PDB file of C-alpha atoms in Angstrom:
ATOM      1  CA  MET A   1     129.857 101.206  82.176  1.00  0.00           C
ATOM      2  CA  ILE A   2     127.478 101.427  79.214  1.00  0.00           C
ATOM      3  CA  ARG A   3     125.695  98.209  80.183  1.00  0.00           C
ATOM      4  CA  PHE A   4     125.357  99.402  83.775  1.00  0.00           C
ATOM      5  CA  ILE A   5     123.899 102.741  82.676  1.00  0.00           C
ATOM      6  CA  LEU A   6     121.451 101.045  80.298  1.00  0.00           C
ATOM      7  CA  ILE A   7     120.281  98.703  83.066  1.00  0.00           C
ATOM      8  CA  VAL A   8     119.764 101.607  85.477  1.00  0.00           C
ATOM      9  CA  ILE A   9     117.791 103.509  82.821  1.00  0.00           C
ATOM     10  CA  THR A  10     115.701 100.390  82.132  1.00  0.00           C
ATOM     11  CA  VAL A  11     114.889  99.791  85.801  1.00  0.00           C
ATOM     12  CA  VAL A  12     114.108 103.403  86.680  1.00  0.00           C
ATOM     13  CA  GLY A  13     112.242 103.986  83.434  1.00  0.00           C
ATOM     14  CA  TYR A  14     110.147 100.860  83.862  1.00  0.00           C
ATOM     15  CA  LEU A  15     109.227 101.669  87.452  1.00  0.00           C
ATOM     16  CA  ILE A  16     108.051 105.151  86.469  1.00  0.00           C
ATOM     17  CA  LEU A  17     106.233 104.086  83.310  1.00  0.00           C
ATOM     18  CA  SER A  18     104.637 101.122  85.070  1.00  0.00           C
ATOM     19  CA  ILE A  19     102.534 103.267  87.398  1.00  0.00           C
ATOM     20  CA  PRO A  20      99.457 102.923  85.131  1.00  0.00           C
ATOM     21  CA  ILE A  21     100.165  99.172  84.859  1.00  0.00           C
ATOM     22  CA  LEU A  22     100.162  98.878  88.646  1.00  0.00           C
ATOM     23  CA  LEU A  23      96.734 100.508  88.672  1.00  0.00           C
ATOM     24  CA  VAL A  24      95.419  98.180  85.962  1.00  0.00           C
ATOM     25  CA  GLU A  25      96.809  95.148  87.775  1.00  0.00           C
ATOM     26  CA  TRP A  26      95.158  96.339  91.006  1.00  0.00           C
ATOM     27  CA  ILE A  27      91.793  96.619  89.248  1.00  0.00           C
ATOM     28  CA  ILE A  28      92.209  93.163  87.676  1.00  0.00           C
ATOM     29  CA  GLY A  29      93.045  91.768  91.098  1.00  0.00           C
ATOM     30  CA  LYS A  30      89.741  93.014  92.479  1.00  0.00           C
ATOM     31  CA  PHE A  31      87.872  90.757  90.046  1.00  0.00           C
ATOM     32  CA  SER A  32      90.337  87.906  89.517  1.00  0.00           C
ATOM     33  CA  PRO A  33      93.323  87.690  91.892  1.00  0.00           C
ATOM     34  CA  MET A  34      94.768  84.695  90.032  1.00  0.00           C
ATOM     35  CA  THR A  35      94.708  86.549  86.706  1.00  0.00           C
ATOM     36  CA  LYS A  36      96.490  89.488  88.321  1.00  0.00           C
ATOM     37  CA  ASP A  37      99.096  87.234  89.903  1.00  0.00           C
ATOM     38  CA  VAL A  38      99.914  85.491  86.627  1.00  0.00           C
ATOM     39  CA  SER A  39      99.975  88.670  84.537  1.00  0.00           C
ATOM     40  CA  SER A  40     102.234  90.428  87.075  1.00  0.00           C
ATOM     41  CA  LEU A  41     104.551  87.412  87.029  1.00  0.00           C
ATOM     42  CA  ARG A  42     104.818  87.387  83.228  1.00  0.00           C
ATOM     43  CA  ILE A  43     105.329  91.172  83.020  1.00  0.00           C
ATOM     44  CA  ILE A  44     108.251  91.141  85.453  1.00  0.00           C
ATOM     45  CA  GLN A  45     109.742  88.044  83.868  1.00  0.00           C
ATOM     46  CA  SER A  46     109.801  89.875  80.535  1.00  0.00           C
ATOM     47  CA  VAL A  47     111.533  92.906  82.097  1.00  0.00           C
ATOM     48  CA  PHE A  48     114.122  90.670  83.791  1.00  0.00           C
ATOM     49  CA  ARG A  49     114.853  88.826  80.529  1.00  0.00           C
ATOM     50  CA  PHE A  50     115.437  92.166  78.824  1.00  0.00           C
ATOM     51  CA  ILE A  51     117.867  93.245  81.554  1.00  0.00           C
ATOM     52  CA  LEU A  52     119.784  89.970  81.264  1.00  0.00           C
ATOM     53  CA  ARG A  53     120.068  90.541  77.509  1.00  0.00           C
ATOM     54  CA  ILE A  54     121.491  94.012  78.134  1.00  0.00           C
ATOM     55  CA  ALA A  55     123.968  92.458  80.578  1.00  0.00           C
ATOM     56  CA  GLY A  56     125.038  89.977  77.905  1.00  0.00           C
ATOM     57  CA  THR A  57     124.595  87.033  80.257  1.00  0.00           C
ATOM     58  CA  LYS A  58     124.799  83.553  78.738  1.00  0.00           C
ATOM     59  CA  VAL A  59     122.944  81.033  80.878  1.00  0.00           C
ATOM     60  CA  THR A  60     123.291  77.261  80.933  1.00  0.00           C
ATOM     61  CA  VAL A  61     120.369  75.675  82.764  1.00  0.00           C
ATOM     62  CA  ILE A  62     120.390  72.101  84.020  1.00  0.00           C
ATOM     63  CA  GLY A  63     117.654  70.055  85.658  1.00  0.00           C
ATOM     64  CA  GLU A  64     114.556  72.185  85.187  1.00  0.00           C
ATOM     65  CA  GLU A  65     112.650  68.925  84.825  1.00  0.00           C
ATOM     66  CA  ASN A  66     113.399  68.343  88.537  1.00  0.00           C
ATOM     67  CA  VAL A  67     110.973  71.104  89.548  1.00  0.00           C
ATOM     68  CA  PRO A  68     107.638  69.426  90.411  1.00  0.00           C
ATOM     69  CA  ALA A  69     104.829  70.737  88.228  1.00  0.00           C
ATOM     70  CA  ASP A  70     101.952  69.762  90.495  1.00  0.00           C
ATOM     71  CA  THR A  71     102.856  71.500  93.730  1.00  0.00           C
ATOM     72  CA  PRO A  72     104.432  74.697  95.051  1.00  0.00           C
ATOM     73  CA  VAL A  73     108.044  74.305  96.129  1.00  0.00           C
ATOM     74  CA  LEU A  74     110.564  75.965  98.388  1.00  0.00           C
ATOM     75  CA  TYR A  75     113.489  77.073  96.228  1.00  0.00           C
ATOM     76  CA  ILE A  76     116.768  77.230  98.156  1.00  0.00           C
ATOM     77  CA  GLY A  77     119.751  78.837  96.441  1.00  0.00           C
ATOM     78  CA  ASN A  78     123.261  80.069  97.079  1.00  0.00           C
ATOM     79  CA  HIS A  79     123.563  83.835  96.814  1.00  0.00           C
ATOM     80  CA  ARG A  80     126.471  85.832  95.371  1.00  0.00           C
ATOM     81  CA  SER A  81     124.828  88.459  93.165  1.00  0.00           C
ATOM     82  CA  TYR A  82     121.851  90.776  92.873  1.00  0.00           C
ATOM     83  CA  PHE A  83     121.374  89.097  89.519  1.00  0.00           C
ATOM     84  CA  ASP A  84     120.584  85.768  91.242  1.00  0.00           C
ATOM     85  CA  ILE A  85     117.019  87.024  91.599  1.00  0.00           C
ATOM     86  CA  LEU A  86     116.663  87.877  87.912  1.00  0.00           C
ATOM     87  CA  LEU A  87     118.311  84.640  86.774  1.00  0.00           C
ATOM     88  CA  THR A  88     115.997  82.443  88.816  1.00  0.00           C
ATOM     89  CA  TYR A  89     112.782  84.466  88.610  1.00  0.00           C
ATOM     90  CA  VAL A  90     112.618  84.358  84.817  1.00  0.00           C
ATOM     91  CA  ARG A  91     112.416  80.557  85.079  1.00  0.00           C
ATOM     92  CA  CYS A  92     109.646  80.321  87.677  1.00  0.00           C
ATOM     93  CA  PRO A  93     106.829  78.313  86.053  1.00  0.00           C
ATOM     94  CA  ARG A  94     104.214  79.364  88.607  1.00  0.00           C
ATOM     95  CA  ARG A  95     103.495  82.140  91.097  1.00  0.00           C
ATOM     96  CA  THR A  96     106.567  82.558  93.268  1.00  0.00           C
ATOM     97  CA  GLY A  97     107.359  84.963  96.071  1.00  0.00           C
ATOM     98  CA  TYR A  98     110.901  85.783  97.127  1.00  0.00           C
ATOM     99  CA  VAL A  99     111.969  86.490 100.692  1.00  0.00           C
ATOM    100  CA  ALA A 100     113.860  89.794 100.688  1.00  0.00           C
ATOM    101  CA  LYS A 101     115.466  91.922 103.368  1.00  0.00           C
ATOM    102  CA  LYS A 102     113.077  94.400 105.004  1.00  0.00           C
ATOM    103  CA  GLU A 103     115.044  97.373 103.661  1.00  0.00           C
ATOM    104  CA  MET A 104     113.609  96.683 100.206  1.00  0.00           C
ATOM    105  CA  ALA A 105     110.147  97.619 101.464  1.00  0.00           C
ATOM    106  CA  LYS A 106     111.041 101.321 101.660  1.00  0.00           C
ATOM    107  CA  TYR A 107     111.515 101.752  97.898  1.00  0.00           C
ATOM    108  CA  PRO A 108     108.291 103.016  96.285  1.00  0.00           C
ATOM    109  CA  LEU A 109     107.037 101.300  93.126  1.00  0.00           C
ATOM    110  CA  LEU A 110     109.644  98.551  93.488  1.00  0.00           C
ATOM    111  CA  SER A 111     108.060  97.420  96.758  1.00  0.00           C
ATOM    112  CA  ASN A 112     104.602  97.668  95.150  1.00  0.00           C
ATOM    113  CA  TRP A 113     105.635  95.225  92.435  1.00  0.00           C
ATOM    114  CA  MET A 114     107.282  92.960  94.986  1.00  0.00           C
ATOM    115  CA  ARG A 115     104.076  92.761  96.994  1.00  0.00           C
ATOM    116  CA  TYR A 116     102.102  92.038  93.811  1.00  0.00           C
ATOM    117  CA  LEU A 117     104.476  89.126  93.268  1.00  0.00           C
ATOM    118  CA  HIS A 118     103.961  87.793  96.820  1.00  0.00           C
ATOM    119  CA  CYS A 119     107.450  88.750  97.973  1.00  0.00           C
ATOM    120  CA  LEU A 120     107.984  88.937 101.723  1.00  0.00           C
ATOM    121  CA  PHE A 121     110.183  91.315 103.676  1.00  0.00           C
ATOM    122  CA  LEU A 122     112.310  89.711 106.382  1.00  0.00           C
ATOM    123  CA  ASP A 123     113.621  91.597 109.400  1.00  0.00           C
ATOM    124  CA  ARG A 124     116.857  89.756 110.142  1.00  0.00           C
ATOM    125  CA  GLU A 125     117.363  91.637 113.425  1.00  0.00           C
ATOM    126  CA  ASP A 126     113.928  91.013 114.957  1.00  0.00           C
ATOM    127  CA  ILE A 127     113.317  87.336 115.749  1.00  0.00           C
ATOM    128  CA  LYS A 128     109.603  87.858 116.401  1.00  0.00           C
ATOM    129  CA  GLN A 129     109.013  89.653 113.101  1.00  0.00           C
ATOM    130  CA  GLY A 130     111.184  87.113 111.321  1.00  0.00           C
ATOM    131  CA  LEU A 131     108.972  84.318 112.629  1.00  0.00           C
ATOM    132  CA  LYS A 132     105.880  86.157 111.376  1.00  0.00           C
ATOM    133  CA  THR A 133     107.454  86.331 107.916  1.00  0.00           C
ATOM    134  CA  ILE A 134     108.145  82.588 107.955  1.00  0.00           C
ATOM    135  CA  LEU A 135     104.558  81.881 109.036  1.00  0.00           C
ATOM    136  CA  THR A 136     103.268  84.076 106.206  1.00  0.00           C
ATOM    137  CA  ALA A 137     105.481  82.160 103.759  1.00  0.00           C
ATOM    138  CA  ILE A 138     104.014  78.877 105.034  1.00  0.00           C
ATOM    139  CA  ASP A 139     100.490  80.193 104.422  1.00  0.00           C
ATOM    140  CA  LYS A 140     101.436  81.232 100.894  1.00  0.00           C
ATOM    141  CA  MET A 141     102.880  77.794 100.173  1.00  0.00           C
ATOM    142  CA  LYS A 142      99.678  76.168 101.417  1.00  0.00           C
ATOM    143  CA  SER A 143      97.707  78.433  99.046  1.00  0.00           C
ATOM    144  CA  GLY A 144      99.722  77.260  96.040  1.00  0.00           C
ATOM    145  CA  ILE A 145     102.471  79.893  95.826  1.00  0.00           C
ATOM    146  CA  SER A 146     106.105  78.797  95.658  1.00  0.00           C
ATOM    147  CA  ILE A 147     108.673  80.585  97.806  1.00  0.00           C
ATOM    148  CA  CYS A 148     112.342  81.278  97.046  1.00  0.00           C
ATOM    149  CA  ILE A 149     114.829  82.097  99.774  1.00  0.00           C
ATOM    150  CA  PHE A 150     118.597  82.468  99.964  1.00  0.00           C
ATOM    151  CA  PRO A 151     119.282  81.029 103.436  1.00  0.00           C
ATOM    152  CA  GLU A 152     122.820  82.386 103.704  1.00  0.00           C
ATOM    153  CA  GLY A 153     120.996  85.571 104.705  1.00  0.00           C
ATOM    154  CA  THR A 154     123.179  87.899 102.649  1.00  0.00           C
ATOM    155  CA  ARG A 155     125.340  87.860  99.540  1.00  0.00           C
ATOM    156  CA  ASN A 156     128.388  85.644  99.944  1.00  0.00           C
ATOM    157  CA  LYS A 157     131.523  87.591  98.974  1.00  0.00           C
ATOM    158  CA  SER A 158     134.010  84.722  99.306  1.00  0.00           C
ATOM    159  CA  ASP A 159     136.407  84.233  96.396  1.00  0.00           C
ATOM    160  CA  ASP A 160     135.643  80.512  96.474  1.00  0.00           C
ATOM    161  CA  GLU A 161     132.096  79.764  95.311  1.00  0.00           C
ATOM    162  CA  THR A 162     132.050  76.492  97.244  1.00  0.00           C
ATOM    163  CA  GLU A 163     132.650  78.297 100.557  1.00  0.00           C
ATOM    164  CA  LEU A 164     129.011  78.883 101.417  1.00  0.00           C
ATOM    165  CA  LEU A 165     127.874  80.828 104.453  1.00  0.00           C
ATOM    166  CA  PRO A 166     125.893  78.803 107.022  1.00  0.00           C
ATOM    167  CA  PHE A 167     122.296  78.179 105.970  1.00  0.00           C
ATOM    168  CA  HIS A 168     119.778  79.470 108.496  1.00  0.00           C
ATOM    169  CA  GLU A 169     117.753  76.456 109.603  1.00  0.00           C
ATOM    170  CA  GLY A 170     114.651  78.582 110.262  1.00  0.00           C
ATOM    171  CA  SER A 171     114.195  79.070 106.512  1.00  0.00           C
ATOM    172  CA  PHE A 172     113.432  75.379 106.129  1.00  0.00           C
ATOM    173  CA  LYS A 173     110.394  75.514 108.383  1.00  0.00           C
ATOM    174  CA  ILE A 174     108.579  76.821 105.312  1.00  0.00           C
ATOM    175  CA  ALA A 175     108.928  73.332 103.824  1.00  0.00           C
ATOM    176  CA  THR A 176     108.514  71.244 106.961  1.00  0.00           C
ATOM    177  CA  LYS A 177     105.340  73.041 108.051  1.00  0.00           C
ATOM    178  CA  SER A 178     103.749  73.255 104.591  1.00  0.00           C
ATOM    179  CA  GLY A 179     104.706  69.747 103.471  1.00  0.00           C
ATOM    180  CA  CYS A 180     106.053  71.032 100.156  1.00  0.00           C
ATOM    181  CA  PRO A 181     109.289  69.800  98.563  1.00  0.00           C
ATOM    182  CA  ILE A 182     112.575  71.691  98.599  1.00  0.00           C
ATOM    183  CA  VAL A 183     114.320  72.367  95.276  1.00  0.00           C
ATOM    184  CA  PRO A 184     117.999  73.302  95.741  1.00  0.00           C
ATOM    185  CA  ILE A 185     119.353  75.751  93.152  1.00  0.00           C
ATOM    186  CA  ALA A 186     123.120  75.792  92.570  1.00  0.00           C
ATOM    187  CA  MET A 187     124.460  78.845  90.729  1.00  0.00           C
ATOM    188  CA  ASN A 188     127.961  79.257  89.337  1.00  0.00           C
ATOM    189  CA  ASN A 189     129.719  82.490  88.326  1.00  0.00           C
ATOM    190  CA  THR A 190     126.856  84.934  88.937  1.00  0.00           C
ATOM    191  CA  ALA A 191     129.094  87.454  90.718  1.00  0.00           C
ATOM    192  CA  GLU A 192     131.013  87.849  87.451  1.00  0.00           C
ATOM    193  CA  ILE A 193     128.046  89.708  85.973  1.00  0.00           C
ATOM    194  CA  PHE A 194     128.445  92.703  88.279  1.00  0.00           C
ATOM    195  CA  GLU A 195     129.826  92.327  91.802  1.00  0.00           C
ATOM    196  CA  ALA A 196     133.296  91.073  90.821  1.00  0.00           C
ATOM    197  CA  HIS A 197     134.034  94.301  88.926  1.00  0.00           C
ATOM    198  CA  PHE A 198     131.607  96.873  90.353  1.00  0.00           C
ATOM    199  CA  PRO A 199     130.302  99.177  88.905  1.00  0.00           C
ATOM    200  CA  ARG A 200     130.772  97.579  85.494  1.00  0.00           C
ATOM    201  CA  VAL A 201     128.411  94.957  84.101  1.00  0.00           C
ATOM    202  CA  LYS A 202     130.228  92.421  81.946  1.00  0.00           C
ATOM    203  CA  PRO A 203     129.036  89.621  79.666  1.00  0.00           C
ATOM    204  CA  CYS A 204     129.717  86.237  81.215  1.00  0.00           C
ATOM    205  CA  HIS A 205     128.582  82.640  81.345  1.00  0.00           C
ATOM    206  CA  VAL A 206     126.645  81.379  84.363  1.00  0.00           C
ATOM    207  CA  VAL A 207     125.410  77.903  85.170  1.00  0.00           C
ATOM    208  CA  ILE A 208     122.188  77.226  87.053  1.00  0.00           C
ATOM    209  CA  GLU A 209     121.236  73.722  88.131  1.00  0.00           C
ATOM    210  CA  TYR A 210     117.932  72.718  89.685  1.00  0.00           C
ATOM    211  CA  CYS A 211     118.756  69.719  91.823  1.00  0.00           C
ATOM    212  CA  LYS A 212     116.394  66.846  92.541  1.00  0.00           C
ATOM    213  CA  PRO A 213     113.594  67.804  94.929  1.00  0.00           C
ATOM    214  CA  ILE A 214     113.974  66.978  98.593  1.00  0.00           C
ATOM    215  CA  TYR A 215     110.922  65.464 100.255  1.00  0.00           C
ATOM    216  CA  VAL A 216     111.525  66.059 103.938  1.00  0.00           C
ATOM    217  CA  LYS A 217     109.375  63.164 105.142  1.00  0.00           C
ATOM    218  CA  ASP A 218     111.537  60.756 103.143  1.00  0.00           C
ATOM    219  CA  LEU A 219     114.753  61.777 104.923  1.00  0.00           C
ATOM    220  CA  ASP A 220     116.069  60.090 108.029  1.00  0.00           C
ATOM    221  CA  LYS A 221     115.576  61.890 111.327  1.00  0.00           C
ATOM    222  CA  ALA A 222     119.148  63.198 111.515  1.00  0.00           C
ATOM    223  CA  ASP A 223     118.900  64.914 108.113  1.00  0.00           C
ATOM    224  CA  GLN A 224     115.449  66.272 108.946  1.00  0.00           C
ATOM    225  CA  ARG A 225     116.912  67.993 112.005  1.00  0.00           C
ATOM    226  CA  LYS A 226     119.721  69.545 109.930  1.00  0.00           C
ATOM    227  CA  LEU A 227     117.974  70.394 106.679  1.00  0.00           C
ATOM    228  CA  GLY A 228     120.184  73.447 106.192  1.00  0.00           C
ATOM    229  CA  VAL A 229     123.371  71.421 106.279  1.00  0.00           C
ATOM    230  CA  TYR A 230     121.849  68.666 104.143  1.00  0.00           C
ATOM    231  CA  THR A 231     120.720  71.110 101.440  1.00  0.00           C
ATOM    232  CA  GLN A 232     123.910  73.145 101.616  1.00  0.00           C
ATOM    233  CA  ASN A 233     125.981  70.026 100.916  1.00  0.00           C
ATOM    234  CA  ILE A 234     123.928  69.268  97.812  1.00  0.00           C
ATOM    235  CA  ILE A 235     124.369  72.817  96.498  1.00  0.00           C
ATOM    236  CA  ARG A 236     128.092  72.880  97.298  1.00  0.00           C
ATOM    237  CA  GLU A 237     128.725  69.565  95.511  1.00  0.00           C
ATOM    238  CA  THR A 238     126.734  70.752  92.484  1.00  0.00           C
ATOM    239  CA  ILE A 239     128.640  74.044  92.280  1.00  0.00           C
ATOM    240  CA  GLU A 240     131.909  72.107  92.389  1.00  0.00           C
ATOM    241  CA  LYS A 241     130.717  69.747  89.654  1.00  0.00           C
ATOM    242  CA  ASN A 242     129.574  72.539  87.346  1.00  0.00           C
ATOM    243  CA  LYS A 243     132.828  74.505  87.481  1.00  0.00           C
ATOM    244  CA  ALA A 244     133.920  72.381  84.532  1.00  0.00           C
ATOM    245  CA  LEU A 245     131.130  73.872  82.390  1.00  0.00           C
ATOM    246  CA  LEU A 246     132.390  77.462  82.596  1.00  0.00           C
TER     247      LEU A 246
END
């Protein structure tokens, strides 16, 4: 419980103490939006790294060289833990917005930081609003901002990590309409940080692999029509392969 309490204190304390930083970042953004974007990214990455240290999480990372350096990408990952966001965000080399559930927008300060970081809030119950979110994500990709989404739509609570929930095909329109590559992210053992023994946070070893980028135009027509299934198979096979590393 000590780790959990320390993480809660860190998160709440940071959000309260960061109010002046939010103001400074807002002022910087008025003169140089890019400077604000990068500084906000680095600030939150530092906070997330600190939280992962408190959690005692050992991370093995494979394939970071597969992430293209010259273009924004659509990150697609499996999702079993709240810590998936921290684990992947600390490794984002460029501005990256995450697609989160709309409920996150109601939390003050947290939602302010999320908007600074180009995060989008998805209404999973309203198809029209969901489409608007996807269109906004496409615009962000075209402006040079990467997007990360967990297309299972919610945390997968299956005991078997390879039993992934269906990937929502609509998520992949962000790549097909923007022309940017898809980078599948396969994560092993992340639920062991917290969810598997809630409310305790335990030290554990997780494996993250960035798979080779998918260029949609290079796929055959059948795979282009079922990008969700195609990407899900890559992630599932990678999770299975990396079990041996735990």
